[in-house]
Amino acid sequence: MSKITINDIAEIAGVAKSTVSRYLNGGNVSEKTKEKLKKVIEENNYQPNAFAQSLKAKSTRFVGVIAPCLDSVVTSRTLMAIDEGLRAEEYNSLILNTSLNKELEIEKLENLIRLKVDGIILVATEITKQHKDIIKKLNVPILIVGQQCESAKCIVNDDYNAGYKIGEYVTLNNHKKILYVGVDERDMAVGVQRKKGVFDKLKEYSDIEIREATTEFTADSAEKISFDVLKEYDPTVVVCATDKIALGVCRAIVKLGKRIKDDISVTGFGGYGMLNIGGMELTTIKFNNDETGKISADTIIKMIKKEPVPVSQIIGFKFLEGNSVKKI
């Protein structure tokens, strides 16, 4: 049996479609017509489209969430925590994936404005001039997660100190020849702050040699870049900007016929709990993604209610010592 529509309700009740719509949205309808429509709706088990109804209301109780990808463990855990936090306060999340496409992020922002969502959470990998321009024009609250932006409220990881901690651990294990595999510096969090933390610690030692390579966020890209570099350079440790990059580096090390840890040590950032190659557990930094999601949901709801929130909130981290780093 096909789903009953507003047109069907109108025909059965013998009223205009506009009358049914007015009734469903709390408009002015006579008591006699209200009773008639109520009876028809109950008898036919009609369920109105909540999203369509919300677009006509002053408050939609929808929060748009723009995500850079859906195949990242970090992003997915953050999104789940955001969704749970919003649902607990009777808000709905409208999650839009951009597949790491910056132009698509701008398009999705514009789409959400047209959909009249109550607020927007942007899980960002980069904040461009286009982002800043559209943020200034928004008439709804927006929260940036993962990147700092002077024109918006933000929630970020403590990338600098996390990087410094990894740099400290590498030096404590007496590594002097280091390859850092990072990402483009347009990403201020991972590409700049995380790297700066690592490098600031390493540069405290005059006898440490550092070489750098830049890759994409994928394991495949990291494998290709690091394979080419490691054919000509022989570091004792590779510090990777993410665990996914570390996975690609580990593949390259094995492909070159070398042993992870014994020949080349590896570290990462992320704490996914998924990188285990031949009994090797990656030494890494675990960011609290659940906390990020929970705080994000709580913050955007406060912003929607026009309650005060901090300009910037920093999420801490936990150092996870695996067995992927050799002490020299």
JSON list of C-alpha atoms in Angstrom, two decimals, residues 181-282:
[
{"chain": "A", "resi": 181, "resn": "VAL", "atom": "CA", "xyz": [55.71, 12.92, 6.84]},
{"chain": "A", "resi": 182, "resn": "GLY", "atom": "CA", "xyz": [53.12, 15.68, 7.09]},
{"chain": "A", "resi": 183, "resn": "VAL", "atom": "CA", "xyz": [50.36, 17.41, 5.12]},
{"chain": "A", "resi": 184, "resn": "ASP", "atom": "CA", "xyz": [49.94, 20.71, 3.33]},
{"chain": "A", "resi": 185, "resn": "GLU", "atom": "CA", "xyz": [50.30, 23.79, 5.57]},
{"chain": "A", "resi": 186, "resn": "ARG", "atom": "CA", "xyz": [46.93, 25.10, 4.39]},
{"chain": "A", "resi": 187, "resn": "ASP", "atom": "CA", "xyz": [45.66, 22.78, 7.12]},
{"chain": "A", "resi": 188, "resn": "MET", "atom": "CA", "xyz": [46.50, 24.95, 10.13]},
{"chain": "A", "resi": 189, "resn": "ALA", "atom": "CA", "xyz": [45.84, 22.26, 12.74]},
{"chain": "A", "resi": 190, "resn": "VAL", "atom": "CA", "xyz": [47.66, 19.23, 11.34]},
{"chain": "A", "resi": 191, "resn": "GLY", "atom": "CA", "xyz": [49.80, 20.91, 8.71]},
{"chain": "A", "resi": 192, "resn": "VAL", "atom": "CA", "xyz": [51.08, 23.74, 10.91]},
{"chain": "A", "resi": 193, "resn": "GLN", "atom": "CA", "xyz": [50.44, 23.39, 14.67]},
{"chain": "A", "resi": 194, "resn": "ARG", "atom": "CA", "xyz": [51.03, 19.64, 14.97]},
{"chain": "A", "resi": 195, "resn": "LYS", "atom": "CA", "xyz": [54.21, 19.86, 12.90]},
{"chain": "A", "resi": 196, "resn": "LYS", "atom": "CA", "xyz": [55.42, 22.92, 14.80]},
{"chain": "A", "resi": 197, "resn": "GLY", "atom": "CA", "xyz": [55.11, 21.07, 18.10]},
{"chain": "A", "resi": 198, "resn": "VAL", "atom": "CA", "xyz": [57.24, 18.20, 16.80]},
{"chain": "A", "resi": 199, "resn": "PHE", "atom": "CA", "xyz": [59.85, 20.45, 15.19]},
{"chain": "A", "resi": 200, "resn": "ASP", "atom": "CA", "xyz": [60.14, 22.83, 18.15]},
{"chain": "A", "resi": 201, "resn": "LYS", "atom": "CA", "xyz": [61.16, 19.92, 20.37]},
{"chain": "A", "resi": 202, "resn": "LEU", "atom": "CA", "xyz": [63.50, 18.32, 17.84]},
{"chain": "A", "resi": 203, "resn": "LYS", "atom": "CA", "xyz": [65.26, 21.60, 17.12]},
{"chain": "A", "resi": 204, "resn": "GLU", "atom": "CA", "xyz": [66.30, 21.88, 20.76]},
{"chain": "A", "resi": 205, "resn": "TYR", "atom": "CA", "xyz": [69.03, 19.38, 19.81]},
{"chain": "A", "resi": 206, "resn": "SER", "atom": "CA", "xyz": [71.77, 20.52, 17.43]},
{"chain": "A", "resi": 207, "resn": "ASP", "atom": "CA", "xyz": [72.79, 16.98, 16.46]},
{"chain": "A", "resi": 208, "resn": "ILE", "atom": "CA", "xyz": [69.37, 15.92, 15.14]},
{"chain": "A", "resi": 209, "resn": "GLU", "atom": "CA", "xyz": [68.87, 15.69, 11.37]},
{"chain": "A", "resi": 210, "resn": "ILE", "atom": "CA", "xyz": [65.33, 16.25, 10.09]},
{"chain": "A", "resi": 211, "resn": "ARG", "atom": "CA", "xyz": [63.98, 15.62, 6.61]},
{"chain": "A", "resi": 212, "resn": "GLU", "atom": "CA", "xyz": [60.40, 16.39, 5.63]},
{"chain": "A", "resi": 213, "resn": "ALA", "atom": "CA", "xyz": [57.93, 14.97, 3.08]},
{"chain": "A", "resi": 214, "resn": "THR", "atom": "CA", "xyz": [54.40, 16.17, 2.31]},
{"chain": "A", "resi": 215, "resn": "THR", "atom": "CA", "xyz": [51.54, 13.84, 1.43]},
{"chain": "A", "resi": 216, "resn": "GLU", "atom": "CA", "xyz": [47.73, 13.70, 1.28]},
{"chain": "A", "resi": 217, "resn": "PHE", "atom": "CA", "xyz": [45.65, 12.33, 4.15]},
{"chain": "A", "resi": 218, "resn": "THR", "atom": "CA", "xyz": [45.34, 8.88, 2.52]},
{"chain": "A", "resi": 219, "resn": "ALA", "atom": "CA", "xyz": [47.42, 5.79, 3.27]},
{"chain": "A", "resi": 220, "resn": "ASP", "atom": "CA", "xyz": [47.93, 5.16, -0.45]},
{"chain": "A", "resi": 221, "resn": "SER", "atom": "CA", "xyz": [49.42, 8.61, -1.02]},
{"chain": "A", "resi": 222, "resn": "ALA", "atom": "CA", "xyz": [51.62, 8.28, 2.07]},
{"chain": "A", "resi": 223, "resn": "GLU", "atom": "CA", "xyz": [52.86, 4.88, 0.92]},
{"chain": "A", "resi": 224, "resn": "LYS", "atom": "CA", "xyz": [53.86, 6.23, -2.49]},
{"chain": "A", "resi": 225, "resn": "ILE", "atom": "CA", "xyz": [55.59, 9.37, -1.16]},
{"chain": "A", "resi": 226, "resn": "SER", "atom": "CA", "xyz": [57.44, 7.61, 1.66]},
{"chain": "A", "resi": 227, "resn": "PHE", "atom": "CA", "xyz": [58.50, 4.70, -0.57]},
{"chain": "A", "resi": 228, "resn": "ASP", "atom": "CA", "xyz": [60.26, 7.13, -2.91]},
{"chain": "A", "resi": 229, "resn": "VAL", "atom": "CA", "xyz": [61.88, 9.04, -0.03]},
{"chain": "A", "resi": 230, "resn": "LEU", "atom": "CA", "xyz": [62.96, 5.93, 1.90]},
{"chain": "A", "resi": 231, "resn": "LYS", "atom": "CA", "xyz": [64.72, 4.50, -1.16]},
{"chain": "A", "resi": 232, "resn": "GLU", "atom": "CA", "xyz": [67.23, 7.36, -0.88]},
{"chain": "A", "resi": 233, "resn": "TYR", "atom": "CA", "xyz": [67.05, 8.37, 2.78]},
{"chain": "A", "resi": 234, "resn": "ASP", "atom": "CA", "xyz": [67.61, 6.09, 5.77]},
{"chain": "A", "resi": 235, "resn": "PRO", "atom": "CA", "xyz": [66.09, 7.61, 8.94]},
{"chain": "A", "resi": 236, "resn": "THR", "atom": "CA", "xyz": [65.91, 5.74, 12.23]},
{"chain": "A", "resi": 237, "resn": "VAL", "atom": "CA", "xyz": [62.33, 6.96, 12.80]},
{"chain": "A", "resi": 238, "resn": "VAL", "atom": "CA", "xyz": [59.45, 8.32, 10.72]},
{"chain": "A", "resi": 239, "resn": "VAL", "atom": "CA", "xyz": [57.09, 10.69, 12.53]},
{"chain": "A", "resi": 240, "resn": "CYS", "atom": "CA", "xyz": [53.73, 10.70, 10.73]},
{"chain": "A", "resi": 241, "resn": "ALA", "atom": "CA", "xyz": [51.12, 13.47, 10.99]},
{"chain": "A", "resi": 242, "resn": "THR", "atom": "CA", "xyz": [48.25, 10.94, 11.26]},
{"chain": "A", "resi": 243, "resn": "ASP", "atom": "CA", "xyz": [47.80, 7.22, 11.90]},
{"chain": "A", "resi": 244, "resn": "LYS", "atom": "CA", "xyz": [46.47, 6.78, 8.36]},
{"chain": "A", "resi": 245, "resn": "ILE", "atom": "CA", "xyz": [49.71, 8.27, 7.03]},
{"chain": "A", "resi": 246, "resn": "ALA", "atom": "CA", "xyz": [51.61, 5.96, 9.39]},
{"chain": "A", "resi": 247, "resn": "LEU", "atom": "CA", "xyz": [49.81, 2.99, 7.84]},
{"chain": "A", "resi": 248, "resn": "GLY", "atom": "CA", "xyz": [51.03, 4.03, 4.39]},
{"chain": "A", "resi": 249, "resn": "VAL", "atom": "CA", "xyz": [54.58, 4.51, 5.70]},
{"chain": "A", "resi": 250, "resn": "CYS", "atom": "CA", "xyz": [54.54, 1.06, 7.32]},
{"chain": "A", "resi": 251, "resn": "ARG", "atom": "CA", "xyz": [53.47, -0.47, 4.01]},
{"chain": "A", "resi": 252, "resn": "ALA", "atom": "CA", "xyz": [56.37, 1.30, 2.27]},
{"chain": "A", "resi": 253, "resn": "ILE", "atom": "CA", "xyz": [58.87, 0.06, 4.87]},
{"chain": "A", "resi": 254, "resn": "VAL", "atom": "CA", "xyz": [57.71, -3.55, 4.42]},
{"chain": "A", "resi": 255, "resn": "LYS", "atom": "CA", "xyz": [57.69, -3.13, 0.63]},
{"chain": "A", "resi": 256, "resn": "LEU", "atom": "CA", "xyz": [61.35, -2.03, 0.80]},
{"chain": "A", "resi": 257, "resn": "GLY", "atom": "CA", "xyz": [62.21, -5.25, 2.64]},
{"chain": "A", "resi": 258, "resn": "LYS", "atom": "CA", "xyz": [62.84, -3.51, 5.96]},
{"chain": "A", "resi": 259, "resn": "ARG", "atom": "CA", "xyz": [61.44, -4.16, 9.43]},
{"chain": "A", "resi": 260, "resn": "ILE", "atom": "CA", "xyz": [59.19, -1.74, 11.30]},
{"chain": "A", "resi": 261, "resn": "LYS", "atom": "CA", "xyz": [60.90, -0.71, 14.56]},
{"chain": "A", "resi": 262, "resn": "ASP", "atom": "CA", "xyz": [64.09, -2.78, 14.17]},
{"chain": "A", "resi": 263, "resn": "ASP", "atom": "CA", "xyz": [65.11, -0.95, 10.98]},
{"chain": "A", "resi": 264, "resn": "ILE", "atom": "CA", "xyz": [62.82, 2.09, 10.98]},
{"chain": "A", "resi": 265, "resn": "SER", "atom": "CA", "xyz": [60.64, 3.19, 13.90]},
{"chain": "A", "resi": 266, "resn": "VAL", "atom": "CA", "xyz": [57.24, 4.82, 13.27]},
{"chain": "A", "resi": 267, "resn": "THR", "atom": "CA", "xyz": [54.90, 7.11, 15.23]},
{"chain": "A", "resi": 268, "resn": "GLY", "atom": "CA", "xyz": [51.50, 8.63, 14.43]},
{"chain": "A", "resi": 269, "resn": "PHE", "atom": "CA", "xyz": [48.64, 10.79, 15.66]},
{"chain": "A", "resi": 270, "resn": "GLY", "atom": "CA", "xyz": [45.02, 9.69, 16.05]},
{"chain": "A", "resi": 271, "resn": "GLY", "atom": "CA", "xyz": [44.85, 6.64, 18.29]},
{"chain": "A", "resi": 272, "resn": "TYR", "atom": "CA", "xyz": [42.46, 4.77, 16.02]},
{"chain": "A", "resi": 273, "resn": "GLY", "atom": "CA", "xyz": [43.27, 1.41, 17.61]},
{"chain": "A", "resi": 274, "resn": "MET", "atom": "CA", "xyz": [43.45, -0.12, 14.15]},
{"chain": "A", "resi": 275, "resn": "LEU", "atom": "CA", "xyz": [47.13, -0.11, 13.17]},
{"chain": "A", "resi": 276, "resn": "ASN", "atom": "CA", "xyz": [48.61, -3.49, 14.02]},
{"chain": "A", "resi": 277, "resn": "ILE", "atom": "CA", "xyz": [51.06, -4.99, 11.55]},
{"chain": "A", "resi": 278, "resn": "GLY", "atom": "CA", "xyz": [52.67, -8.29, 12.50]},
{"chain": "A", "resi": 279, "resn": "GLY", "atom": "CA", "xyz": [52.12, -7.66, 16.21]},
{"chain": "A", "resi": 280, "resn": "MET", "atom": "CA", "xyz": [53.40, -4.09, 15.99]},
{"chain": "A", "resi": 281, "resn": "GLU", "atom": "CA", "xyz": [51.26, -1.58, 17.87]},
{"chain": "A", "resi": 282, "resn": "LEU", "atom": "CA", "xyz": [51.77, 2.02, 16.80]}
]
